[in-house]
Structures are given as structure tokens and as C-alpha cells.
Amino acid sequence: METTLVLIKPGGVARNLIGEITRRIEARDLQVAALVLMKADRAIVEEHYGEHREKPFFADVVDYLCSGPVVAMAVTGTNAVKAIRTMMGATNPIEATPGTIRGDFALTIDDNLTHSSSDPEAAARELALWFPEGTVR
Ligand code: GDP
């Protein structure tokens, strides 16, 4: 069993996709282990995207994640990290396969609706950042 972090970014919340994205996760037989709707703290977002600090798009992605409410979710299940990454689709939605969340609902990389942890190590780091108090189940 693994636990991974999913963020529904401000664009996904604004487009009323919280239910659709959560429905797909649960339909896959993955379990929501913690869930919160929040205005993200800037320091947490900067830490979250720390690996991109030197990239030209760093300020834009941080600004974007802080621009409105986000949903942070811990998701548990067998191979949850890879399963969720595959369900979300390619980072650039124009390359995302139909049937994935990005392939079905997004068009541009700057509004690709979700974040999900890239591997188990990233998941552990990100879960500690967003859910320092731990998960509910
Ligand atoms: P992810 O793990 O699929 O979310 O992708 P990355 O960790 O590589 O990038 C983090 C986020 O930064 C992505 O979800 C995009 O929103 C954004 N991003 C990545 N690459 C680019 C880029 O080349 N241009 C822009 N504008 N945003 C990018």
C-alpha cells in the first residue's frame, strides 16, 4: 500500500471539478485518507515546488497555486503513486491521453488542474508538507 498527494489546483476548484476528480479516484478503488479545501500558504507552495526554484516558470506556478482555493488530498491504495499519476495524464494536457483527467478536462500546461506526487519519496515529502498532522485513515 502507498499514500500519495493530490492537489486540485485553483482552476480545477473554480471549474467545479472537485467532485469529478474525487469520484474518479474513489471509483478506481483508491481511498481518500485526508482531504481539505484551503487557501495554500505561500511558504508551503514554494517548498512544494522547491525542485523548480531555478526554472523560469517557478514564480508563475507558485502565484497560480496561491491564486485561489485548492483541495489537498491524501490518497491510499495499492500502487497509489503510479496509479494516480497515470490517471492524471501527461503534464502538458495537449499530450495527455483521453480518459485521463488532463486529457479530458484541460488544454494548457499552466492550468493542468491537478498535481500528484511523482514517486514514493516525493509523496512522503509532500504529505509531510501538506498534512503535517498526518492523515485520518
Ligand atoms: P507534474 O508533476 O506533472 O505536475 O509536472 P512538473 O513537476 O514537471 O511541473 C510542475 C508544474 O509546473 C506543472 O504541473 C505545470 O503546471 C508547471 N510547469 C511545468 N513545466 C512547465 C513549463 O514549461 N511552462 C509552464 N508555464 N509551466 C510548467
CSV table of N, CA and C and ligand atoms in Angstrom, one decimal:
chain,number,residue,atom,x,y,z
A,1,MET,N,0.8,-1.2,0.0
A,1,MET,CA,0.0,0.0,0.0
A,1,MET,C,0.9,1.3,0.0
A,2,GLU,N,0.4,2.3,-0.7
A,2,GLU,CA,1.1,3.5,-0.8
A,2,GLU,C,0.1,4.7,-0.5
A,3,THR,N,0.7,5.8,-0.1
A,3,THR,CA,-0.2,7.0,0.0
A,3,THR,C,0.5,8.1,-0.8
A,4,THR,N,-0.3,8.8,-1.5
A,4,THR,CA,0.2,9.9,-2.4
A,4,THR,C,-0.5,11.2,-2.2
A,5,LEU,N,0.1,12.3,-2.6
A,5,LEU,CA,-0.6,13.6,-2.5
A,5,LEU,C,-1.3,14.0,-3.8
A,6,VAL,N,-2.5,14.4,-3.8
A,6,VAL,CA,-3.2,15.0,-4.9
A,6,VAL,C,-3.6,16.4,-4.5
A,7,LEU,N,-3.3,17.4,-5.4
A,7,LEU,CA,-3.8,18.7,-5.3
A,7,LEU,C,-4.7,19.0,-6.4
A,8,ILE,N,-5.9,19.5,-6.2
A,8,ILE,CA,-6.7,20.1,-7.2
A,8,ILE,C,-6.4,21.6,-7.2
A,9,LYS,N,-5.8,22.0,-8.3
A,9,LYS,CA,-5.3,23.4,-8.4
A,9,LYS,C,-6.5,24.4,-8.5
A,10,PRO,N,-6.2,25.7,-8.3
A,10,PRO,CA,-7.3,26.7,-8.3
A,10,PRO,C,-8.2,26.6,-9.5
A,11,GLY,N,-7.7,26.3,-10.7
A,11,GLY,CA,-8.5,26.2,-11.9
A,11,GLY,C,-9.5,25.0,-11.8
A,12,GLY,N,-9.1,23.9,-11.2
A,12,GLY,CA,-10.0,22.8,-11.1
A,12,GLY,C,-11.1,23.0,-10.1
A,13,VAL,N,-10.7,23.8,-9.0
A,13,VAL,CA,-11.8,24.1,-8.0
A,13,VAL,C,-12.7,25.1,-8.6
A,14,ALA,N,-12.2,26.1,-9.4
A,14,ALA,CA,-13.1,27.1,-10.0
A,14,ALA,C,-14.0,26.5,-11.0
A,15,ARG,N,-13.6,25.4,-11.6
A,15,ARG,CA,-14.4,24.8,-12.7
A,15,ARG,C,-15.3,23.7,-12.1
A,16,ASN,N,-15.4,23.7,-10.8
A,16,ASN,CA,-16.3,22.7,-10.1
A,16,ASN,C,-16.0,21.2,-10.4
A,17,LEU,N,-14.6,21.0,-10.5
A,17,LEU,CA,-14.2,19.6,-10.8
A,17,LEU,C,-13.8,18.8,-9.6
A,18,ILE,N,-14.0,19.4,-8.4
A,18,ILE,CA,-13.6,18.6,-7.1
A,18,ILE,C,-14.4,17.3,-7.1
A,19,GLY,N,-15.6,17.3,-7.4
A,19,GLY,CA,-16.4,16.1,-7.3
A,19,GLY,C,-16.0,15.1,-8.4
A,20,GLU,N,-15.8,15.5,-9.6
A,20,GLU,CA,-15.5,14.6,-10.7
A,20,GLU,C,-14.1,14.0,-10.5
A,21,ILE,N,-13.1,14.8,-10.0
A,21,ILE,CA,-11.8,14.2,-9.8
A,21,ILE,C,-11.8,13.2,-8.7
A,22,THR,N,-12.5,13.6,-7.6
A,22,THR,CA,-12.6,12.7,-6.4
A,22,THR,C,-13.4,11.4,-6.8
A,23,ARG,N,-14.4,11.6,-7.5
A,23,ARG,CA,-15.2,10.4,-8.0
A,23,ARG,C,-14.4,9.4,-8.7
A,24,ARG,N,-13.5,9.9,-9.6
A,24,ARG,CA,-12.7,9.0,-10.4
A,24,ARG,C,-11.7,8.3,-9.5
A,25,ILE,N,-11.1,9.0,-8.5
A,25,ILE,CA,-10.1,8.4,-7.6
A,25,ILE,C,-10.8,7.3,-6.8
A,26,GLU,N,-12.0,7.6,-6.3
A,26,GLU,CA,-12.7,6.6,-5.5
A,26,GLU,C,-13.2,5.4,-6.4
A,27,ALA,N,-13.6,5.7,-7.6
A,27,ALA,CA,-14.1,4.7,-8.5
A,27,ALA,C,-12.9,3.7,-8.8
A,28,ARG,N,-11.7,4.2,-8.8
A,28,ARG,CA,-10.5,3.3,-9.0
A,28,ARG,C,-10.2,2.4,-7.9
A,29,ASP,N,-11.0,2.5,-6.8
A,29,ASP,CA,-10.8,1.8,-5.6
A,29,ASP,C,-9.6,2.3,-4.7
A,30,LEU,N,-9.3,3.5,-4.9
A,30,LEU,CA,-8.3,4.2,-4.1
A,30,LEU,C,-9.1,4.9,-3.0
A,31,GLN,N,-8.5,5.1,-1.8
A,31,GLN,CA,-9.2,5.6,-0.7
A,31,GLN,C,-8.7,7.1,-0.4
A,32,VAL,N,-9.6,8.0,-0.2
A,32,VAL,CA,-9.3,9.3,0.3
A,32,VAL,C,-8.9,9.2,1.8
A,33,ALA,N,-7.7,9.5,2.2
A,33,ALA,CA,-7.2,9.3,3.5
A,33,ALA,C,-7.2,10.6,4.3
A,34,ALA,N,-7.2,11.7,3.6
A,34,ALA,CA,-7.3,13.1,4.2
A,34,ALA,C,-7.7,14.0,3.1
A,35,LEU,N,-8.5,15.1,3.4
A,35,LEU,CA,-9.0,16.0,2.4
A,35,LEU,C,-9.3,17.3,3.0
A,36,VAL,N,-8.8,18.4,2.4
A,36,VAL,CA,-9.0,19.7,2.9
A,36,VAL,C,-9.1,20.7,1.7
A,37,LEU,N,-10.1,21.7,1.8
A,37,LEU,CA,-10.1,22.8,0.9
A,37,LEU,C,-9.5,24.0,1.6
A,38,MET,N,-8.5,24.6,1.0
A,38,MET,CA,-7.8,25.7,1.7
A,38,MET,C,-7.2,26.7,0.7
A,39,LYS,N,-6.9,27.9,1.2
A,39,LYS,CA,-6.0,28.8,0.5
A,39,LYS,C,-4.6,28.4,0.9
A,40,ALA,N,-3.8,28.0,-0.1
A,40,ALA,CA,-2.5,27.5,0.2
A,40,ALA,C,-1.6,28.6,0.8
A,41,ASP,N,-0.8,28.2,1.8
A,41,ASP,CA,0.2,29.0,2.3
A,41,ASP,C,1.4,29.2,1.3
A,42,ARG,N,1.8,30.4,1.1
A,42,ARG,CA,2.9,30.6,0.0
A,42,ARG,C,4.2,29.9,0.4
A,43,ALA,N,4.5,29.8,1.6
A,43,ALA,CA,5.8,29.2,2.0
A,43,ALA,C,5.7,27.7,1.7
A,44,ILE,N,4.5,27.1,1.9
A,44,ILE,CA,4.3,25.7,1.7
A,44,ILE,C,4.4,25.4,0.2
A,45,VAL,N,3.8,26.3,-0.6
A,45,VAL,CA,3.8,26.1,-2.1
A,45,VAL,C,5.3,26.2,-2.6
A,46,GLU,N,6.0,27.2,-2.1
A,46,GLU,CA,7.4,27.4,-2.6
A,46,GLU,C,8.2,26.1,-2.2
A,47,GLU,N,8.0,25.6,-1.0
A,47,GLU,CA,8.7,24.4,-0.6
A,47,GLU,C,8.3,23.2,-1.5
A,48,HIS,N,7.0,23.1,-1.7
A,48,HIS,CA,6.4,22.1,-2.6
A,48,HIS,C,7.1,22.0,-3.9
A,49,TYR,N,7.2,23.2,-4.6
A,49,TYR,CA,7.8,23.3,-5.9
A,49,TYR,C,9.3,23.6,-5.8
A,50,GLY,N,10.0,23.2,-4.7
A,50,GLY,CA,11.4,23.5,-4.5
A,50,GLY,C,12.3,23.1,-5.6
A,51,GLU,N,12.0,21.9,-6.2
A,51,GLU,CA,12.9,21.4,-7.3
A,51,GLU,C,12.8,22.3,-8.5
A,52,HIS,N,11.8,23.2,-8.6
A,52,HIS,CA,11.7,24.0,-9.8
A,52,HIS,C,12.1,25.5,-9.5
A,53,ARG,N,12.8,25.7,-8.3
A,53,ARG,CA,13.1,27.0,-7.9
A,53,ARG,C,13.9,27.8,-9.0
A,54,GLU,N,14.7,27.2,-9.7
A,54,GLU,CA,15.6,27.9,-10.7
A,54,GLU,C,14.9,28.0,-12.1
A,55,LYS,N,13.7,27.4,-12.2
A,55,LYS,CA,13.1,27.3,-13.6
A,55,LYS,C,12.4,28.7,-13.8
A,56,PRO,N,12.3,29.0,-15.1
A,56,PRO,CA,11.7,30.3,-15.4
A,56,PRO,C,10.2,30.4,-15.1
A,57,PHE,N,9.5,29.2,-14.9
A,57,PHE,CA,8.1,29.3,-14.6
A,57,PHE,C,7.8,29.2,-13.1
A,58,PHE,N,8.9,29.2,-12.3
A,58,PHE,CA,8.7,28.9,-10.9
A,58,PHE,C,7.7,30.0,-10.2
A,59,ALA,N,8.0,31.3,-10.5
A,59,ALA,CA,7.1,32.3,-9.9
A,59,ALA,C,5.7,32.2,-10.4
A,60,ASP,N,5.5,31.8,-11.6
A,60,ASP,CA,4.1,31.7,-12.2
A,60,ASP,C,3.4,30.5,-11.5
A,61,VAL,N,4.1,29.4,-11.4
A,61,VAL,CA,3.3,28.2,-10.8
A,61,VAL,C,3.0,28.4,-9.3
A,62,VAL,N,3.9,29.1,-8.6
A,62,VAL,CA,3.7,29.5,-7.2
A,62,VAL,C,2.5,30.5,-7.1
A,63,ASP,N,2.6,31.5,-7.9
A,63,ASP,CA,1.5,32.5,-7.9
A,63,ASP,C,0.1,31.8,-8.2
A,64,TYR,N,0.2,30.9,-9.2
A,64,TYR,CA,-1.1,30.3,-9.6
A,64,TYR,C,-1.6,29.4,-8.5
A,65,LEU,N,-0.8,28.6,-7.8
A,65,LEU,CA,-1.3,27.8,-6.8
A,65,LEU,C,-1.8,28.6,-5.6
A,66,CYS,N,-1.3,29.8,-5.5
A,66,CYS,CA,-1.8,30.7,-4.4
A,66,CYS,C,-2.9,31.6,-4.8
A,67,SER,N,-3.4,31.5,-6.0
A,67,SER,CA,-4.4,32.4,-6.6
A,67,SER,C,-5.8,32.2,-6.2
A,68,GLY,N,-6.1,31.0,-5.6
A,68,GLY,CA,-7.5,30.7,-5.2
A,68,GLY,C,-7.4,29.4,-4.4
A,69,PRO,N,-8.6,29.0,-3.9
A,69,PRO,CA,-8.6,27.8,-3.1
A,69,PRO,C,-8.1,26.5,-3.8
A,70,VAL,N,-7.5,25.7,-3.1
A,70,VAL,CA,-7.1,24.4,-3.6
A,70,VAL,C,-7.6,23.3,-2.8
A,71,VAL,N,-7.7,22.1,-3.3
A,71,VAL,CA,-8.0,20.9,-2.5
A,71,VAL,C,-6.7,20.1,-2.4
A,72,ALA,N,-6.4,19.8,-1.1
A,72,ALA,CA,-5.3,18.9,-0.9
A,72,ALA,C,-5.8,17.5,-0.4
A,73,MET,N,-5.3,16.5,-1.0
A,73,MET,CA,-5.9,15.1,-0.7
A,73,MET,C,-4.8,14.1,-0.5
A,74,ALA,N,-4.9,13.3,0.5
A,74,ALA,CA,-4.0,12.1,0.6
A,74,ALA,C,-4.8,10.9,0.1
A,75,VAL,N,-4.2,10.2,-0.8
A,75,VAL,CA,-4.9,9.0,-1.4
A,75,VAL,C,-4.1,7.8,-1.2
A,76,THR,N,-4.8,6.7,-0.7
A,76,THR,CA,-4.1,5.5,-0.3
A,76,THR,C,-4.6,4.3,-1.1
A,77,GLY,N,-3.7,3.4,-1.5
A,77,GLY,CA,-4.1,2.2,-2.2
A,77,GLY,C,-2.9,1.5,-2.7
A,78,THR,N,-3.2,0.3,-3.3
A,78,THR,CA,-2.1,-0.4,-4.0
A,78,THR,C,-1.5,0.4,-5.1
A,79,ASN,N,-0.2,0.6,-5.1
A,79,ASN,CA,0.5,1.3,-6.2
A,79,ASN,C,-0.2,2.7,-6.4
A,80,ALA,N,-0.6,3.3,-5.3
A,80,ALA,CA,-1.4,4.6,-5.5
A,80,ALA,C,-0.6,5.7,-6.2
A,81,VAL,N,0.7,5.8,-6.0
A,81,VAL,CA,1.5,6.8,-6.6
A,81,VAL,C,1.4,6.8,-8.1
A,82,LYS,N,1.7,5.6,-8.7
A,82,LYS,CA,1.7,5.4,-10.1
A,82,LYS,C,0.3,5.5,-10.7
A,83,ALA,N,-0.6,4.8,-9.9
A,83,ALA,CA,-2.0,4.8,-10.4
A,83,ALA,C,-2.5,6.2,-10.6
A,84,ILE,N,-2.3,7.0,-9.6
A,84,ILE,CA,-2.8,8.4,-9.7
A,84,ILE,C,-2.1,9.2,-10.8
A,85,ARG,N,-0.8,9.1,-10.9
A,85,ARG,CA,-0.1,9.8,-12.0
A,85,ARG,C,-0.6,9.4,-13.3
A,86,THR,N,-0.9,8.1,-13.5
A,86,THR,CA,-1.4,7.7,-14.8
A,86,THR,C,-2.8,8.2,-15.0
A,87,MET,N,-3.6,8.3,-14.0
A,87,MET,CA,-5.0,8.8,-14.1
A,87,MET,C,-5.0,10.3,-14.4
A,88,MET,N,-4.0,11.0,-13.9
A,88,MET,CA,-4.0,12.5,-14.2
A,88,MET,C,-3.5,12.8,-15.6
A,89,GLY,N,-2.6,12.0,-16.2
A,89,GLY,CA,-2.2,12.2,-17.6
A,89,GLY,C,-0.9,13.1,-17.6
A,90,ALA,N,-0.4,13.3,-18.8
A,90,ALA,CA,0.8,14.0,-19.1
A,90,ALA,C,0.7,15.4,-18.5
A,91,THR,N,1.9,16.0,-18.1
A,91,THR,CA,2.0,17.3,-17.5
A,91,THR,C,1.4,18.3,-18.5
A,92,ASN,N,1.7,18.2,-19.8
A,92,ASN,CA,1.1,19.1,-20.8
A,92,ASN,C,-0.2,18.5,-21.3
A,93,PRO,N,-1.3,19.0,-21.0
A,93,PRO,CA,-2.6,18.4,-21.3
A,93,PRO,C,-2.8,18.1,-22.8
A,94,ILE,N,-2.1,18.8,-23.6
A,94,ILE,CA,-2.3,18.6,-25.1
A,94,ILE,C,-1.7,17.2,-25.5
A,95,GLU,N,-0.8,16.7,-24.6
A,95,GLU,CA,-0.2,15.4,-24.8
A,95,GLU,C,-0.9,14.3,-23.9
A,96,ALA,N,-1.8,14.7,-23.1
A,96,ALA,CA,-2.5,13.8,-22.2
A,96,ALA,C,-3.5,12.9,-23.0
A,97,THR,N,-3.5,11.6,-22.6
A,97,THR,CA,-4.4,10.7,-23.3
A,97,THR,C,-5.8,11.0,-22.9
A,98,PRO,N,-6.8,10.9,-23.8
A,98,PRO,CA,-8.2,11.0,-23.5
A,98,PRO,C,-8.5,9.9,-22.5
A,99,GLY,N,-9.3,10.2,-21.5
A,99,GLY,CA,-9.6,9.2,-20.4
A,99,GLY,C,-8.9,9.6,-19.2
A,100,THR,N,-7.8,10.4,-19.3
A,100,THR,CA,-7.1,10.9,-18.1
A,100,THR,C,-7.8,12.2,-17.8
A,101,ILE,N,-7.5,12.7,-16.5
A,101,ILE,CA,-8.2,13.9,-16.1
A,101,ILE,C,-7.7,15.1,-16.9
A,102,ARG,N,-6.4,15.2,-17.2
A,102,ARG,CA,-5.9,16.3,-18.0
A,102,ARG,C,-6.4,16.1,-19.5
A,103,GLY,N,-6.4,14.9,-19.9
A,103,GLY,CA,-6.8,14.6,-21.3
A,103,GLY,C,-8.2,14.9,-21.5
A,104,ASP,N,-9.0,14.8,-20.5
A,104,ASP,CA,-10.5,15.1,-20.6
A,104,ASP,C,-10.9,16.5,-20.3
A,105,PHE,N,-10.1,17.2,-19.4
A,105,PHE,CA,-10.7,18.5,-18.9
A,105,PHE,C,-9.7,19.6,-19.1
A,106,ALA,N,-8.5,19.4,-19.5
A,106,ALA,CA,-7.5,20.5,-19.6
A,106,ALA,C,-6.9,20.7,-21.0
A,107,LEU,N,-6.4,21.9,-21.2
A,107,LEU,CA,-5.8,22.2,-22.5
A,107,LEU,C,-4.4,22.8,-22.5
A,108,THR,N,-4.1,23.5,-21.4
A,108,THR,CA,-2.8,24.2,-21.3
A,108,THR,C,-2.0,23.8,-20.1
A,109,ILE,N,-0.7,23.9,-20.2
A,109,ILE,CA,0.2,23.4,-19.1
A,109,ILE,C,0.1,24.3,-17.9
A,110,ASP,N,-0.2,25.6,-18.1
A,110,ASP,CA,-0.3,26.5,-16.9
A,110,ASP,C,-1.6,26.3,-16.2
A,111,ASP,N,-2.6,25.5,-16.7
A,111,ASP,CA,-3.8,25.3,-16.0
A,111,ASP,C,-4.1,23.8,-16.2
A,112,ASN,N,-3.2,22.9,-15.6
A,112,ASN,CA,-3.4,21.5,-15.9
A,112,ASN,C,-4.1,20.8,-14.7
A,113,LEU,N,-4.8,21.6,-13.9
A,113,LEU,CA,-5.9,21.1,-13.0
A,113,LEU,C,-5.4,20.4,-11.7
A,114,THR,N,-4.4,19.5,-11.8
A,114,THR,CA,-4.0,18.7,-10.7
A,114,THR,C,-2.5,18.7,-10.5
A,115,HIS,N,-2.1,18.4,-9.3
A,115,HIS,CA,-0.7,17.9,-9.0
A,115,HIS,C,-0.8,16.5,-8.4
A,116,SER,N,0.1,15.7,-8.7
A,116,SER,CA,0.2,14.4,-8.0
A,116,SER,C,1.7,14.1,-7.8
A,117,SER,N,2.0,13.4,-6.7
A,117,SER,CA,3.4,13.1,-6.4
A,117,SER,C,4.0,12.2,-7.5
A,118,SER,N,5.3,12.5,-7.8
A,118,SER,CA,5.9,11.8,-8.9
A,118,SER,C,6.5,10.4,-8.5
A,119,ASP,N,6.8,10.2,-7.3
A,119,ASP,CA,7.3,8.9,-6.8
A,119,ASP,C,7.1,8.8,-5.3
A,120,PRO,N,7.3,7.6,-4.7
A,120,PRO,CA,7.0,7.4,-3.3
A,120,PRO,C,7.8,8.4,-2.4
A,121,GLU,N,9.1,8.7,-2.7
A,121,GLU,CA,9.9,9.6,-1.9
A,121,GLU,C,9.3,11.0,-2.0
A,122,ALA,N,8.9,11.5,-3.2
A,122,ALA,CA,8.2,12.8,-3.3
A,122,ALA,C,6.9,12.8,-2.5
A,123,ALA,N,6.2,11.7,-2.6
A,123,ALA,CA,4.9,11.6,-1.9
A,123,ALA,C,5.1,11.8,-0.3
A,124,ALA,N,6.1,11.1,0.2
A,124,ALA,CA,6.4,11.2,1.6
A,124,ALA,C,6.7,12.6,2.0
A,125,ARG,N,7.5,13.3,1.2
A,125,ARG,CA,7.9,14.7,1.5
A,125,ARG,C,6.7,15.6,1.4
A,126,GLU,N,5.9,15.4,0.3
A,126,GLU,CA,4.8,16.3,0.1
A,126,GLU,C,3.7,16.1,1.1
A,127,LEU,N,3.4,14.9,1.5
A,127,LEU,CA,2.4,14.6,2.5
A,127,LEU,C,2.8,15.2,3.8
A,128,ALA,N,4.1,15.2,4.2
A,128,ALA,CA,4.5,15.8,5.4
A,128,ALA,C,4.4,17.3,5.4
A,129,LEU,N,4.5,17.9,4.2
A,129,LEU,CA,4.3,19.3,4.0
A,129,LEU,C,2.9,19.8,4.1
A,130,TRP,N,2.0,19.0,3.4
A,130,TRP,CA,0.6,19.4,3.4
A,130,TRP,C,-0.3,18.9,4.5
A,131,PHE,N,0.1,17.8,5.0
A,131,PHE,CA,-0.6,17.1,6.2
A,131,PHE,C,0.4,16.8,7.3
A,132,PRO,N,0.9,17.9,7.9
A,132,PRO,CA,1.9,17.6,9.0
A,132,PRO,C,1.3,16.9,10.2
A,133,GLU,N,0.0,17.0,10.3
A,133,GLU,CA,-0.7,16.3,11.4
A,133,GLU,C,-1.0,14.9,11.1
A,134,GLY,N,-0.6,14.4,9.9
A,134,GLY,CA,-0.9,13.1,9.4
A,134,GLY,C,-2.3,12.9,8.8
A,135,THR,N,-2.6,11.7,8.3
A,135,THR,CA,-3.8,11.5,7.6
A,135,THR,C,-4.9,10.9,8.6
A,136,VAL,N,-6.1,10.9,8.1
A,136,VAL,CA,-7.2,10.5,9.0
A,136,VAL,C,-7.3,9.0,9.0
A,137,ARG,N,-7.0,8.4,7.9
A,137,ARG,CA,-7.1,6.9,7.8
A,137,ARG,C,-6.0,6.4,6.8
B,1,GDP,P1,3.8,17.5,-12.8
B,1,GDP,O1,4.5,16.6,-11.8
B,1,GDP,O2,3.2,16.7,-13.9
B,1,GDP,O3,2.8,18.5,-12.2
B,1,GDP,O4,4.9,18.4,-13.5
B,1,GDP,P2,6.2,19.1,-13.0
B,1,GDP,O5,6.6,18.7,-11.6
B,1,GDP,O6,7.3,18.9,-14.0
B,1,GDP,O7,5.9,20.6,-13.0
B,1,GDP,C1,5.1,21.2,-12.0
B,1,GDP,C2,4.1,22.1,-12.6
B,1,GDP,O8,4.7,23.3,-13.2
B,1,GDP,C3,3.3,21.5,-13.8
B,1,GDP,O9,2.1,20.9,-13.3
B,1,GDP,C4,2.9,22.7,-14.6
B,1,GDP,O10,1.7,23.4,-14.0
B,1,GDP,C5,4.1,23.7,-14.4
B,1,GDP,N1,5.0,23.5,-15.5
B,1,GDP,C6,5.9,22.5,-15.7
B,1,GDP,N2,6.6,22.8,-16.8
B,1,GDP,C7,6.2,24.0,-17.3
B,1,GDP,C8,6.5,24.8,-18.4
B,1,GDP,O11,7.4,24.5,-19.2
B,1,GDP,N3,5.9,26.0,-18.5
B,1,GDP,C9,4.9,26.4,-17.6
B,1,GDP,N4,4.3,27.5,-17.8
B,1,GDP,N5,4.5,25.6,-16.6
B,1,GDP,C10,5.2,24.5,-16.4
